[in-house]
Coordinates of C-alpha atoms in Angstrom, one line a residue:
X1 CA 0.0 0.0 0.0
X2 CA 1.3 3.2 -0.8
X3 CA 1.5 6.5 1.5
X4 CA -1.4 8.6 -0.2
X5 CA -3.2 5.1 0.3
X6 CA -2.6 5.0 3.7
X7 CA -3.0 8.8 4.4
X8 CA -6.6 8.1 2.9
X9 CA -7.4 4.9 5.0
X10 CA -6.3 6.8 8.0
X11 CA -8.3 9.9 7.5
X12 CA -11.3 7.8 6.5
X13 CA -10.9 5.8 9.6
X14 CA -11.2 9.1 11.6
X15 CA -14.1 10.2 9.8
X16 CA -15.6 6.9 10.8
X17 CA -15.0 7.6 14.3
X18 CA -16.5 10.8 14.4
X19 CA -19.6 9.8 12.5
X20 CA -20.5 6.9 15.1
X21 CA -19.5 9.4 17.8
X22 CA -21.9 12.0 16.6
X23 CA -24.5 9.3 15.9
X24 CA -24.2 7.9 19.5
X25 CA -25.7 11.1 20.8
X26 CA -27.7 12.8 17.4
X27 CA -28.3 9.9 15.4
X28 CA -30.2 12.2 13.1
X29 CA -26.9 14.4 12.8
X30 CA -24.9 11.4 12.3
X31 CA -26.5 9.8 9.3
X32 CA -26.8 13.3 7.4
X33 CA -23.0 13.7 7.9
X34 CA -22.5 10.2 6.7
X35 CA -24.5 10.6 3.7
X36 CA -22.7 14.1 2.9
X37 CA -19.2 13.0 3.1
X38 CA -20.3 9.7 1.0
X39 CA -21.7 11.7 -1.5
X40 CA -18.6 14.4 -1.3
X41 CA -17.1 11.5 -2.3
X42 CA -18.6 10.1 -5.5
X43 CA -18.7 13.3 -7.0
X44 CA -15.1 13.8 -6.8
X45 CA -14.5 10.8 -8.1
X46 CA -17.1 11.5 -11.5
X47 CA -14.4 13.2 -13.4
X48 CA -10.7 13.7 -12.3
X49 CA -10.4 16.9 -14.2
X50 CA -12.5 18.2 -11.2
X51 CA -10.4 16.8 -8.6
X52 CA -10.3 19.0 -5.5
X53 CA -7.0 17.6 -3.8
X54 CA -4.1 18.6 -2.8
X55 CA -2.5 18.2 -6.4
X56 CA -5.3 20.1 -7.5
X57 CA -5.8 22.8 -5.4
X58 CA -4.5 26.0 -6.5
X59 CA -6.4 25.3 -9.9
X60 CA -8.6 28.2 -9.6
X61 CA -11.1 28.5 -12.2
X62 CA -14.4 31.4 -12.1
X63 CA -17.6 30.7 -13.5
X64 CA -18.1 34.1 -16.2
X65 CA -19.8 35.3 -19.4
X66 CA -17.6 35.5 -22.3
X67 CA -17.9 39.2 -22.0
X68 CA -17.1 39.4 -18.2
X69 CA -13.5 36.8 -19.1
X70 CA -13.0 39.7 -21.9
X71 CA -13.6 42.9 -19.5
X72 CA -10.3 43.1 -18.0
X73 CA -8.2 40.3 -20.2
X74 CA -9.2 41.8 -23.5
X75 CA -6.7 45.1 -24.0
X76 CA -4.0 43.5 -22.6
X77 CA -4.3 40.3 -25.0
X78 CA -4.6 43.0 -27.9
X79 CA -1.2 45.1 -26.8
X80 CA 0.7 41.5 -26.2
X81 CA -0.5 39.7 -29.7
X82 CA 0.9 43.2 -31.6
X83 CA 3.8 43.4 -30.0
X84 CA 4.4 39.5 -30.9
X85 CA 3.8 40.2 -34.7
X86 CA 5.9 43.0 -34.4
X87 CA 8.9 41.5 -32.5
X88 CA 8.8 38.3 -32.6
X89 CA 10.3 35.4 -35.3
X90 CA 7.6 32.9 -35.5
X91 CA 4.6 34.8 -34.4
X92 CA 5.5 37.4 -37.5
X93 CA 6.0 34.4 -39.6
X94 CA 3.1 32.8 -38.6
X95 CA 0.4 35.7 -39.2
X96 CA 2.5 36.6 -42.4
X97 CA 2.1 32.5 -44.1
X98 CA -1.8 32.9 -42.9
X99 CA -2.1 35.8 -44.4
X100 CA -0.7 34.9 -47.9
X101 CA -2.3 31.5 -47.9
X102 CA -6.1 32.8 -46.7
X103 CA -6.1 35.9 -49.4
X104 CA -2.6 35.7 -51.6
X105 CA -3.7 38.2 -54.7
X106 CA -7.4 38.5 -53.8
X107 CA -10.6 36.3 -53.3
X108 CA -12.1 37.0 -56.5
X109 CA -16.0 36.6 -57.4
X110 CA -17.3 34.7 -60.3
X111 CA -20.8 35.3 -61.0
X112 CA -23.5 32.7 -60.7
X113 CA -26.7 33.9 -61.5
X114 CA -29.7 31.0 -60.4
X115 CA -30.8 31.1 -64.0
X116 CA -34.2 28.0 -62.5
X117 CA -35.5 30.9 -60.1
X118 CA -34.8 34.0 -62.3
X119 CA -36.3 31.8 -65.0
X120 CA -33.6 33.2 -67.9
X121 CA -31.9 31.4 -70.9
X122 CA -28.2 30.5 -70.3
X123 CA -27.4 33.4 -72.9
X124 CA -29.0 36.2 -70.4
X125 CA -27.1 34.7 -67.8
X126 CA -23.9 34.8 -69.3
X127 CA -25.0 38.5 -70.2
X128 CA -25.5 39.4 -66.8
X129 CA -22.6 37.8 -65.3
X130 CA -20.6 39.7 -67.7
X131 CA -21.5 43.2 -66.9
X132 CA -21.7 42.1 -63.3
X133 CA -17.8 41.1 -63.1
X134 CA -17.1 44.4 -65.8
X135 CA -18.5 46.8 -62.7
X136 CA -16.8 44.8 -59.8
X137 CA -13.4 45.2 -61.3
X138 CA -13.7 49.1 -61.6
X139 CA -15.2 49.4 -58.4
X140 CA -11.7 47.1 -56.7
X141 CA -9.6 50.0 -57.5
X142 CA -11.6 52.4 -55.5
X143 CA -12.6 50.2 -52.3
X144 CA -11.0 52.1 -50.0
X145 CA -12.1 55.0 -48.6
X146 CA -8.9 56.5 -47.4
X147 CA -7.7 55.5 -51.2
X148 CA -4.7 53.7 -49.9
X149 CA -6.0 50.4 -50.9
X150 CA -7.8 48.3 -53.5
X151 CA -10.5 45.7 -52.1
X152 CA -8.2 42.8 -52.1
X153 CA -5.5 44.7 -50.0
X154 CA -8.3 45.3 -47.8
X155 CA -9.0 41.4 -47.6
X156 CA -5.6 40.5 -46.9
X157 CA -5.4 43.7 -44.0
X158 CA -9.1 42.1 -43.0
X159 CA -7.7 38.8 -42.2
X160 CA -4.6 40.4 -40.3
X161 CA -6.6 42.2 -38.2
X162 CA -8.6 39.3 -37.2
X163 CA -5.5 37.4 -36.4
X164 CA -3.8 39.8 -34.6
X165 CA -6.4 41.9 -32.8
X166 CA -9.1 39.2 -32.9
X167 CA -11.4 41.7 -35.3
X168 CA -11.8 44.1 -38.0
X169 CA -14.1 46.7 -38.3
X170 CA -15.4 48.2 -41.8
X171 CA -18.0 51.1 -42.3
X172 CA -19.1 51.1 -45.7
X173 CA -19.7 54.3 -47.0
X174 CA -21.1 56.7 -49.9
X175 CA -18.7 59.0 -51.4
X176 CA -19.8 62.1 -53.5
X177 CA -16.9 62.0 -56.1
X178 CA -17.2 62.5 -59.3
X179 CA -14.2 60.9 -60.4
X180 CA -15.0 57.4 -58.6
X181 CA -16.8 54.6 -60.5
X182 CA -18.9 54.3 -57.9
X183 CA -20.0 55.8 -54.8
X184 CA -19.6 52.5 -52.2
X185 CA -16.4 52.8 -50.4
X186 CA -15.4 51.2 -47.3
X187 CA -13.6 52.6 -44.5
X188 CA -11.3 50.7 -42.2
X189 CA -11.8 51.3 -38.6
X190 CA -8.5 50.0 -36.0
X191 CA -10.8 48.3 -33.5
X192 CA -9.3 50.5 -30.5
X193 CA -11.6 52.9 -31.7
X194 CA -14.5 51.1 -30.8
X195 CA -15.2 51.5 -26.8
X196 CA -18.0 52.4 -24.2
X197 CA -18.4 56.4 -24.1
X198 CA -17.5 57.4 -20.4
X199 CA -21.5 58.4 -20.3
X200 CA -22.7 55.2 -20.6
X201 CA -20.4 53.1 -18.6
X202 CA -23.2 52.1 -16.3
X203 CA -25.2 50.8 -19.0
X204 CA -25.7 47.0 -19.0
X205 CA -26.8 46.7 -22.5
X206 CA -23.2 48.3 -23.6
X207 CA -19.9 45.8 -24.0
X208 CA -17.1 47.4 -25.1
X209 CA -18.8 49.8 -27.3
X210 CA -21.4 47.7 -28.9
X211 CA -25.1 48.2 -27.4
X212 CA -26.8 45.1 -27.8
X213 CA -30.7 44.0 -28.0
X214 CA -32.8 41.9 -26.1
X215 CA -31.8 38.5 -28.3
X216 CA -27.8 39.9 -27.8
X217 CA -27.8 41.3 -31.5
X218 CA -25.5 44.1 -32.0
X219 CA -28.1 47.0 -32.3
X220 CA -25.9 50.5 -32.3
X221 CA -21.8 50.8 -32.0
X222 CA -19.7 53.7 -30.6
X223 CA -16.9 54.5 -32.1
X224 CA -13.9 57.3 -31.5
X225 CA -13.4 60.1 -33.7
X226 CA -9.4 59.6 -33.4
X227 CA -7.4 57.0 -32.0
X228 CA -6.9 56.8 -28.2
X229 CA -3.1 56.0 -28.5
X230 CA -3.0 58.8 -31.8
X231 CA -0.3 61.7 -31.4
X232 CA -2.9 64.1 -31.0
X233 CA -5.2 62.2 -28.6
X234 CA -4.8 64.3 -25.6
X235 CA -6.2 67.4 -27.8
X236 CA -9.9 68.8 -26.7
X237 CA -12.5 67.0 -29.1
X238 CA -10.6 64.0 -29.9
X239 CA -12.6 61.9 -27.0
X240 CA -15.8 62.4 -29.6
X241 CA -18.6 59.8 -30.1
X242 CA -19.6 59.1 -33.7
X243 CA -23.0 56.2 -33.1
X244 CA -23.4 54.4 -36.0
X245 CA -26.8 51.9 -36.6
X246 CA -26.0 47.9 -36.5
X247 CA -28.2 47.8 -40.0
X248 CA -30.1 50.9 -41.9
X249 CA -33.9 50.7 -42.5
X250 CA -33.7 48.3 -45.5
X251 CA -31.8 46.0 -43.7
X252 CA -28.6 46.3 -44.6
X253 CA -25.2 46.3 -42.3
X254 CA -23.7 50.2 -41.5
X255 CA -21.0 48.2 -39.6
X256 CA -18.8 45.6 -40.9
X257 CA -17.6 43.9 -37.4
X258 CA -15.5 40.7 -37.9
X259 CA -14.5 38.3 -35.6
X260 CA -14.6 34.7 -34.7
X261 CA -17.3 34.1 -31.9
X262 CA -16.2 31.3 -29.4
X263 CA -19.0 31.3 -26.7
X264 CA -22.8 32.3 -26.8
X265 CA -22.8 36.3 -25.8
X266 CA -19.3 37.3 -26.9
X267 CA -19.7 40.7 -28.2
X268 CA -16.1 41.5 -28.9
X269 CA -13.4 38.9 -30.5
X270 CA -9.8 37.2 -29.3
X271 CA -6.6 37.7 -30.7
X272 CA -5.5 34.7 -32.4
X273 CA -2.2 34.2 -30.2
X274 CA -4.5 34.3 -27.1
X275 CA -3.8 30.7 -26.0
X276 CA -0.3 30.2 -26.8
X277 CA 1.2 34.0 -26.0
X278 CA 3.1 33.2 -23.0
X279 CA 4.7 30.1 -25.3
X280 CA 5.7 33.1 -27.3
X281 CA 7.4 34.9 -24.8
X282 CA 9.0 31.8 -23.3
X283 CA 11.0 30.8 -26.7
X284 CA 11.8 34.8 -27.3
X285 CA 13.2 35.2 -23.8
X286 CA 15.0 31.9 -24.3
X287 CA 16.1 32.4 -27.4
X288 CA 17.8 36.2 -26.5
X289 CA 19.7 34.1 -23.6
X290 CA 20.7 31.7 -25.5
X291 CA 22.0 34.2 -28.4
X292 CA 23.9 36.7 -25.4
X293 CA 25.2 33.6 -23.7
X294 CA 26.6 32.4 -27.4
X295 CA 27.7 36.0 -28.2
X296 CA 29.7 36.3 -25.0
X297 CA 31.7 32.9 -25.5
X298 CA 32.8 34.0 -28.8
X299 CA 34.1 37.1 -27.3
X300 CA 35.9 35.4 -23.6
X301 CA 39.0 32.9 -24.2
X302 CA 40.0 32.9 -21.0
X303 CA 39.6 34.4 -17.2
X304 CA 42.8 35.6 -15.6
X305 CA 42.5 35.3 -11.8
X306 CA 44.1 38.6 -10.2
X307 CA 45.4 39.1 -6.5
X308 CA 43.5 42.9 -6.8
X309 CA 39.9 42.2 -7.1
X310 CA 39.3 45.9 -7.4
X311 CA 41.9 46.0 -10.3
X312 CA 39.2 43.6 -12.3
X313 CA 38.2 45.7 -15.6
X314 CA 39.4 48.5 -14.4
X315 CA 40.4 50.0 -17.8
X316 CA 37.5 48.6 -19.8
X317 CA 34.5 49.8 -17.1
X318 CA 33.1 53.0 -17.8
X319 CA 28.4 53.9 -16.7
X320 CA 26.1 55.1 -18.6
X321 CA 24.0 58.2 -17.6
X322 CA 21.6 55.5 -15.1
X323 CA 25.6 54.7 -13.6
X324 CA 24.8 51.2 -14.5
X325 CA 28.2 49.2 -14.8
X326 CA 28.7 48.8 -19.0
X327 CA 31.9 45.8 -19.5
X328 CA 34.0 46.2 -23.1
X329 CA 34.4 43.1 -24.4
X330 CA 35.4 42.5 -28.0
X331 CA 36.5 39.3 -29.7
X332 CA 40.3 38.0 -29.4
X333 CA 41.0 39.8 -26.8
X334 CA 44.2 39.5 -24.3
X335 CA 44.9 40.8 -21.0
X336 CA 48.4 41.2 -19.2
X337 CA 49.5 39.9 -16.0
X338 CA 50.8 41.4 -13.1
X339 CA 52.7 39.5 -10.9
X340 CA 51.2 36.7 -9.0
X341 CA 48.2 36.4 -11.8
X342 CA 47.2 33.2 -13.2
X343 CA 45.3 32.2 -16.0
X344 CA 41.9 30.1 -15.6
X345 CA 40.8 28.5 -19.0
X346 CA 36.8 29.6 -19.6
X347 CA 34.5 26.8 -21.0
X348 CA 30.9 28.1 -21.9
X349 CA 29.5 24.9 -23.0
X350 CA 27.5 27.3 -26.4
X351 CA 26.1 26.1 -28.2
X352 CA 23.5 24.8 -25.6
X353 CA 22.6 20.9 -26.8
X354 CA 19.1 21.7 -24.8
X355 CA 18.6 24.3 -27.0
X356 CA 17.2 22.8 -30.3
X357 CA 14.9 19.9 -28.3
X358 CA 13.3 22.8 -26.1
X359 CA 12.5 25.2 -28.9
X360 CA 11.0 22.5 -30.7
X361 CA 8.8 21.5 -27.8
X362 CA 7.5 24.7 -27.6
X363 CA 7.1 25.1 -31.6
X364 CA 5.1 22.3 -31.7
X365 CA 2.7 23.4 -28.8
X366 CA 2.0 26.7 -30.5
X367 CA 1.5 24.5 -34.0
X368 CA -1.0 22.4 -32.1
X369 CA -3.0 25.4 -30.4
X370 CA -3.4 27.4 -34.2
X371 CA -4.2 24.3 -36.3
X372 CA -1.1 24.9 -38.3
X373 CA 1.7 22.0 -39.0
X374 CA 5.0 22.1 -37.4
X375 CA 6.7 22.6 -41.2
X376 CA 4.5 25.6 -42.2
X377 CA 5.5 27.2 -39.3
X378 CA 9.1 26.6 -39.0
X379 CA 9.6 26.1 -42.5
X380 CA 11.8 23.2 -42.3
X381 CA 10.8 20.1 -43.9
X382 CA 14.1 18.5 -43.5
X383 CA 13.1 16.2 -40.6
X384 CA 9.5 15.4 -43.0
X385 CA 8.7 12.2 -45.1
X386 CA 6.9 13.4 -48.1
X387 CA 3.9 11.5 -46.3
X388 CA 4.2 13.4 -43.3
X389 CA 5.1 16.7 -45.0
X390 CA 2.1 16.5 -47.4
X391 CA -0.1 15.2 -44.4
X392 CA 0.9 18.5 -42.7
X393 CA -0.6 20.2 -45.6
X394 CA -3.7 19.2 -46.6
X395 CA -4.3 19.8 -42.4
X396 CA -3.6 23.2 -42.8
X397 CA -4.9 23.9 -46.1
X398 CA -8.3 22.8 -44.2
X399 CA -7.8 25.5 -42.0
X400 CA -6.8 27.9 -44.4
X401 CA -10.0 26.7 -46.3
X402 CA -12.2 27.3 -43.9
X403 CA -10.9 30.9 -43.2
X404 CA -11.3 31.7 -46.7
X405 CA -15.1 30.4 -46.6
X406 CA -15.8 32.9 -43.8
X407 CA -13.8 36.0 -45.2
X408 CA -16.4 35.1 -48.2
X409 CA -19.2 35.0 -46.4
X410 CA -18.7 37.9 -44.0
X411 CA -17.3 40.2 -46.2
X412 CA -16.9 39.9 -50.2
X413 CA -20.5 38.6 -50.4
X414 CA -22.4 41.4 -48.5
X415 CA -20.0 43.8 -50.4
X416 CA -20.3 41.7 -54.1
X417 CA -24.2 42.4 -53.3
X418 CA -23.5 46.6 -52.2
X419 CA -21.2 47.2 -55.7
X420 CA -24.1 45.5 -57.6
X421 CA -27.1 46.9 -56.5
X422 CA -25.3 50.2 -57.1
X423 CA -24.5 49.6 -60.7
X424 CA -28.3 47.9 -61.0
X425 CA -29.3 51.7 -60.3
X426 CA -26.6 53.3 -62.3
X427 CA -28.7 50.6 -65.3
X428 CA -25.5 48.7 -65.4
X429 CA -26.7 45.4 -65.3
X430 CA -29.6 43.6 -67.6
X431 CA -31.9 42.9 -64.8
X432 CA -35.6 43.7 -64.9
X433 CA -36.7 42.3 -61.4
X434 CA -33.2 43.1 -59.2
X435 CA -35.2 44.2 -55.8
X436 CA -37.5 41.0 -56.3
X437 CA -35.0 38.3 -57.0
X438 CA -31.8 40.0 -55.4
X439 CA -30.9 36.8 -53.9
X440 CA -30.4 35.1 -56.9
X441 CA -29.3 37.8 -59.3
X442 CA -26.0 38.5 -56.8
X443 CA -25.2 34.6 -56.4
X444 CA -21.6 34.3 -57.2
X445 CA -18.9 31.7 -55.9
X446 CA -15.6 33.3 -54.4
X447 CA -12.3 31.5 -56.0
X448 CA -9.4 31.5 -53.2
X449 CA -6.1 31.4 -54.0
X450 CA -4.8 27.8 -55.2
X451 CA -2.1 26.0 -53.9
X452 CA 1.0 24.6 -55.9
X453 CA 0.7 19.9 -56.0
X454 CA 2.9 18.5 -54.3
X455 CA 3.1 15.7 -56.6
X456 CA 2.7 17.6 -60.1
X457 CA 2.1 14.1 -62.2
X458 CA 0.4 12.5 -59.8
X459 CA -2.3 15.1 -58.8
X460 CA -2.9 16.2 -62.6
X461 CA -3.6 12.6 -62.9
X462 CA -6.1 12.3 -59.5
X463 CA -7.9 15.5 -61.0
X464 CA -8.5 14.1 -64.8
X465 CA -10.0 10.7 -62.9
X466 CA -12.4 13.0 -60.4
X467 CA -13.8 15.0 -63.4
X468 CA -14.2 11.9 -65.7
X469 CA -15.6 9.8 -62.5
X470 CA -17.6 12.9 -61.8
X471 CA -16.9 13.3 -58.5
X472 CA -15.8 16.7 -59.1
X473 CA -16.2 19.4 -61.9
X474 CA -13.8 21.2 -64.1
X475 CA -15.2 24.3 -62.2
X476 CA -13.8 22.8 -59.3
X477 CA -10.6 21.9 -60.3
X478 CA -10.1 25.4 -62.0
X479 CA -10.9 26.9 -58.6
X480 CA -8.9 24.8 -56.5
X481 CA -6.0 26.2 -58.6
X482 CA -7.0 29.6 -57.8
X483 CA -8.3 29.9 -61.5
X484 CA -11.8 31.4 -63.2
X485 CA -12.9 28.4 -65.6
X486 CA -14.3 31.1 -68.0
X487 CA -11.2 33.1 -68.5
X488 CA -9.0 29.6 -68.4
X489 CA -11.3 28.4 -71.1
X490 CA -10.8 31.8 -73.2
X491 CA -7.8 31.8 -72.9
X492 CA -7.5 27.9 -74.4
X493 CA -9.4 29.1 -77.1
X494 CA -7.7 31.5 -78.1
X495 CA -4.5 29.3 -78.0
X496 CA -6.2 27.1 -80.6
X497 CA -7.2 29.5 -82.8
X498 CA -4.0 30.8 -82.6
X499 CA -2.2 27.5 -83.7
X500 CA -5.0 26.8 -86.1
X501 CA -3.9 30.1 -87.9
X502 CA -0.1 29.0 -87.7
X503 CA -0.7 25.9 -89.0
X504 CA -2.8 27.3 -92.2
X505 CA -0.4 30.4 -93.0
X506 CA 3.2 28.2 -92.8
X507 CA 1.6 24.8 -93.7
X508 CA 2.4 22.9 -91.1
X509 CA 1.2 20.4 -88.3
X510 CA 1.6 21.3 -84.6
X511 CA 1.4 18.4 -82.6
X512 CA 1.4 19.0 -78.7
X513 CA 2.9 17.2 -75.8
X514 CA -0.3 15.1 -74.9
X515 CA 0.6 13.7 -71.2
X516 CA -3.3 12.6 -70.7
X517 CA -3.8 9.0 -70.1
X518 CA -5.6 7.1 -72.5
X519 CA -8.4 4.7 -72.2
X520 CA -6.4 1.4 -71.7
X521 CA -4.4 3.2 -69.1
X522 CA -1.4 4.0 -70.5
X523 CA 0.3 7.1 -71.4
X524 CA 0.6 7.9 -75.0
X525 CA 4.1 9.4 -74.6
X526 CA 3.9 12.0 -77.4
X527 CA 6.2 14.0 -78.2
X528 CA 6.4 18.0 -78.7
X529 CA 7.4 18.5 -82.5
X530 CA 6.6 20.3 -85.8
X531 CA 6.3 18.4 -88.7
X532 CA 5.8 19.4 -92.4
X533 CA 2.5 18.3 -94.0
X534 CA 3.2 15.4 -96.8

């Protein structure tokens, strides 16, 4: 029997004791005291996570609404996730790879009008989608309304925002400019800006500048003229309130806020390095000591032992203007002996063999916490199979899948539907019943940035089988390349005509490298070459 076994017989023993002691005189007393402790008992033994001993014991844990954990956590997460993207290795990596994966050169829209509910021949759709895609690309240019940035910058500074302050916050707007396309502009709004006016502090339907409704929808948000960290901030009038309407009378959003939601009630989001910060700071910190440590050893051969301890340095100390002690050391150096003085030989044991294993360990944590493989992060694949490696891959292109899905959802759809309904007025687009059908008119599926196969050969083969097997479409496979199937298809046409025209006007016969695999299953093998017609 071990001691913690004992400890427990012995205590329970005593228990005993006391319960037939207390039952000799209150029997009453004695048997609800043996029934609590016995019930005490089996429900901390339901789920050891719960465990209330010793071991367990300063595992405090409080029982709050997601917007109470966020009151005093929130600004602090904020100012620590920024100052990790600014300053730190991997986290700057990490948002940086998220960033260019999720958005690369732009989530672009391909219209897909429902031609069975507008009722409209294939031609009319193809006439629509057309002068629908015409007005979205002169409207990109002029998304911003600071004009700084074109709507796909402001996808890519969308999804940075979300990782590093855990939201983004867009106004859309209606500019009266002449020289603009189109009136619809979006202004990007740093989400400092958005906080509880010193008036309404009181106010139990107001979370961090958002009031919110009965049903916890987001009904009117309060937003700061200027910045609260700005260079001017401590000016008269920069503490001003602009109150801007969750939705206008037709229903549609005024304010563009972003952010993933994590628990029923959460009004405002979580930085993305919220879990795994203090790992952050851990492998920095380490990392610095490791790098001073490894800078001093290359600069100290040896020690030399003096008799004159106040001698030590004496020519190299000098203090800075705190009077804090600064050492010259440089590399190579040598130091003369007086009499008596011996040399002691200086081993720093740098590089640490601790180092690698530890930073790894703490690599791999932060990998696990963001849903992102160890080689993405690090960018070293040279301890990866191409199993493992491409395993890694496809688990974090689901990730960076699913991210692109929302930013499509949240944001280019609402705005796709804002750019068109504008040009519908401006009589842009060939649509008789907009207002009726708008649903179906703005339909349009959002083509993310591909990623490059692994396994050129091998994947161009997989995709010819799916599209032939019909498990998948040449749409999709166009799209998972981060191509429009349309333009692709124009542009192949225009190939062909092309050699067509070569062929006819220097008499010749192109035949092209055909690597497709044939019926039986085996590759043809052809050959690129030009041969003269017999």
């Amino acid at each position: 029997m071990s001691k913690k076994e004992t400890k427990i017989t012995v205590i329970d023993r005593a228990a005993n004791a006391i319960d037939r002691t207390i039952g000799f005189f209150s029997p009453e007393r004695g048997m609800r005291r043996t029934a609590a402790r016995i019930s005490h008992k089996m429900m901390a033994a339901s789920y050891k996570g719960a465990e209330r001993s010793r071991l367990r014991g300063d595992w405090y844990t409080q029982g709050f609404s997601a917007d109470r954990d966020l009151y005093t956590d929130r600004d602090i997460l904020v100012q620590r996730s920024r100052d990790i993207n600014r300053n730190d290795a991997f986290g700057s990596g990490i948002t940086n790879t998220i960033v260019i994966n999720d958005v690369g050169n732009g989530i672009i829209p391909q219209s897909a009008v429902d031609t069975k509910i507008l009722k409209i021949t294939d031609e009319q759709a193809a006439e629509f989608q057309e002068a629908a895609e015409i007005a979205w690309d002169r409207w990109v240019p002029y998304a911003d309304a600071s004009e700084r940035l074109d709507f796909y910058e402001i996808q890519a500074l969308v999804d940075r925002q979300t990782l590093e302050n855990g939201e983004s916050i867009l106004l859309p707007m209606m500019l009266k400019d002449p020289t603009r396309p189109y009136s619809i502009a979006l202004m990007n709004i740093e989400s400092d800006r958005l906080v509880t006016p010193s008036g309404m502090a009181g106010n139990k339907d107001v979370r961090f500048g958002v009031k919110i409704g009965d049903r916890g929808e987001p009904i009117e948000y309060y937003i700061r003229k200027t910045h609260p960290g700005d260079l001017y901030s401590s000016f008269a009038g920069t503490g001003e309130y602009m109150t801007y309407k969750a939705k206008n009378a037709q229903g549609r959003k005024n304010v563009f806020h972003l952010y993933e939601q994590k628990r029923a009630g959460q009004s405002r989001g979580v930085p993305f390095f919220a879990p795994v910060l203090d790992y952050f700071k851990d492998a920095s910190e380490y990392s610095e000591a490791e790098r001073v440590a490894a800078r001093l050893a290359a600069c100290i051969a040896i020690f030399v032992k003096k008799n004159n301890v106040n001698q030590s340095f004496q020519k190299r100390t000098t203090a800075n203007s705190s009077g804090q002690r600064i050492e010259s050391i440089e590399p190579a150096m040598f130091e003369y002996l007086d009499d008596g003085e011996e040399i002691q030989s200086f081993n720093p044991n740098r590089p640490n063999a601790q180092f690698e294993p530890f930073m790894d360990h703490l690599l791999k944590a932060i990998c696990s916490a963001l849903n992102l493989s160890y080689e993405i992060v690090s960018k070293d694949f040279s301890k990866s199979t191409y199993s493992s490696a491409r395993a890694g891959l496809l688990q974090a292109y689901r990730y960076f899948r699913m991210r692109q899905n929302w930013l499509s959802r949240k944001l280019n759809q609402p705005v796709w539907e804002m750019v068109l309904e504008e040009a519908f007025l401006r009589g842009e687009l060939p649509a008789k019943n907009f207002y009726e059908q708008r649903s179906a008119w703005t339909r349009a599926r959002w083509i993310s940035p591909g990623w490059e196969w692994v396994d050129p050969l091998a994947e161009a083969k997989a995709s010819k089988l799916a599209v032939d097997s019909g498990l998948s479409s040449l749409s999709d496979e166009a799209a998972a390349q981060g191509k429009d199937l349309d333009e692709l298809l124009a542009q192949r046409a225009r190939e062909e005509r092309k050699i067509k025209a070569l062929e006819e006007k220097y008499d010749i016969k192109i035949i092209k490298d055909d690597m497709a695999i044939q019926k039986d299953g085996h590759n043809n093998g052809g050959t690129a070459d030009v041969k003269k017609n017999q």
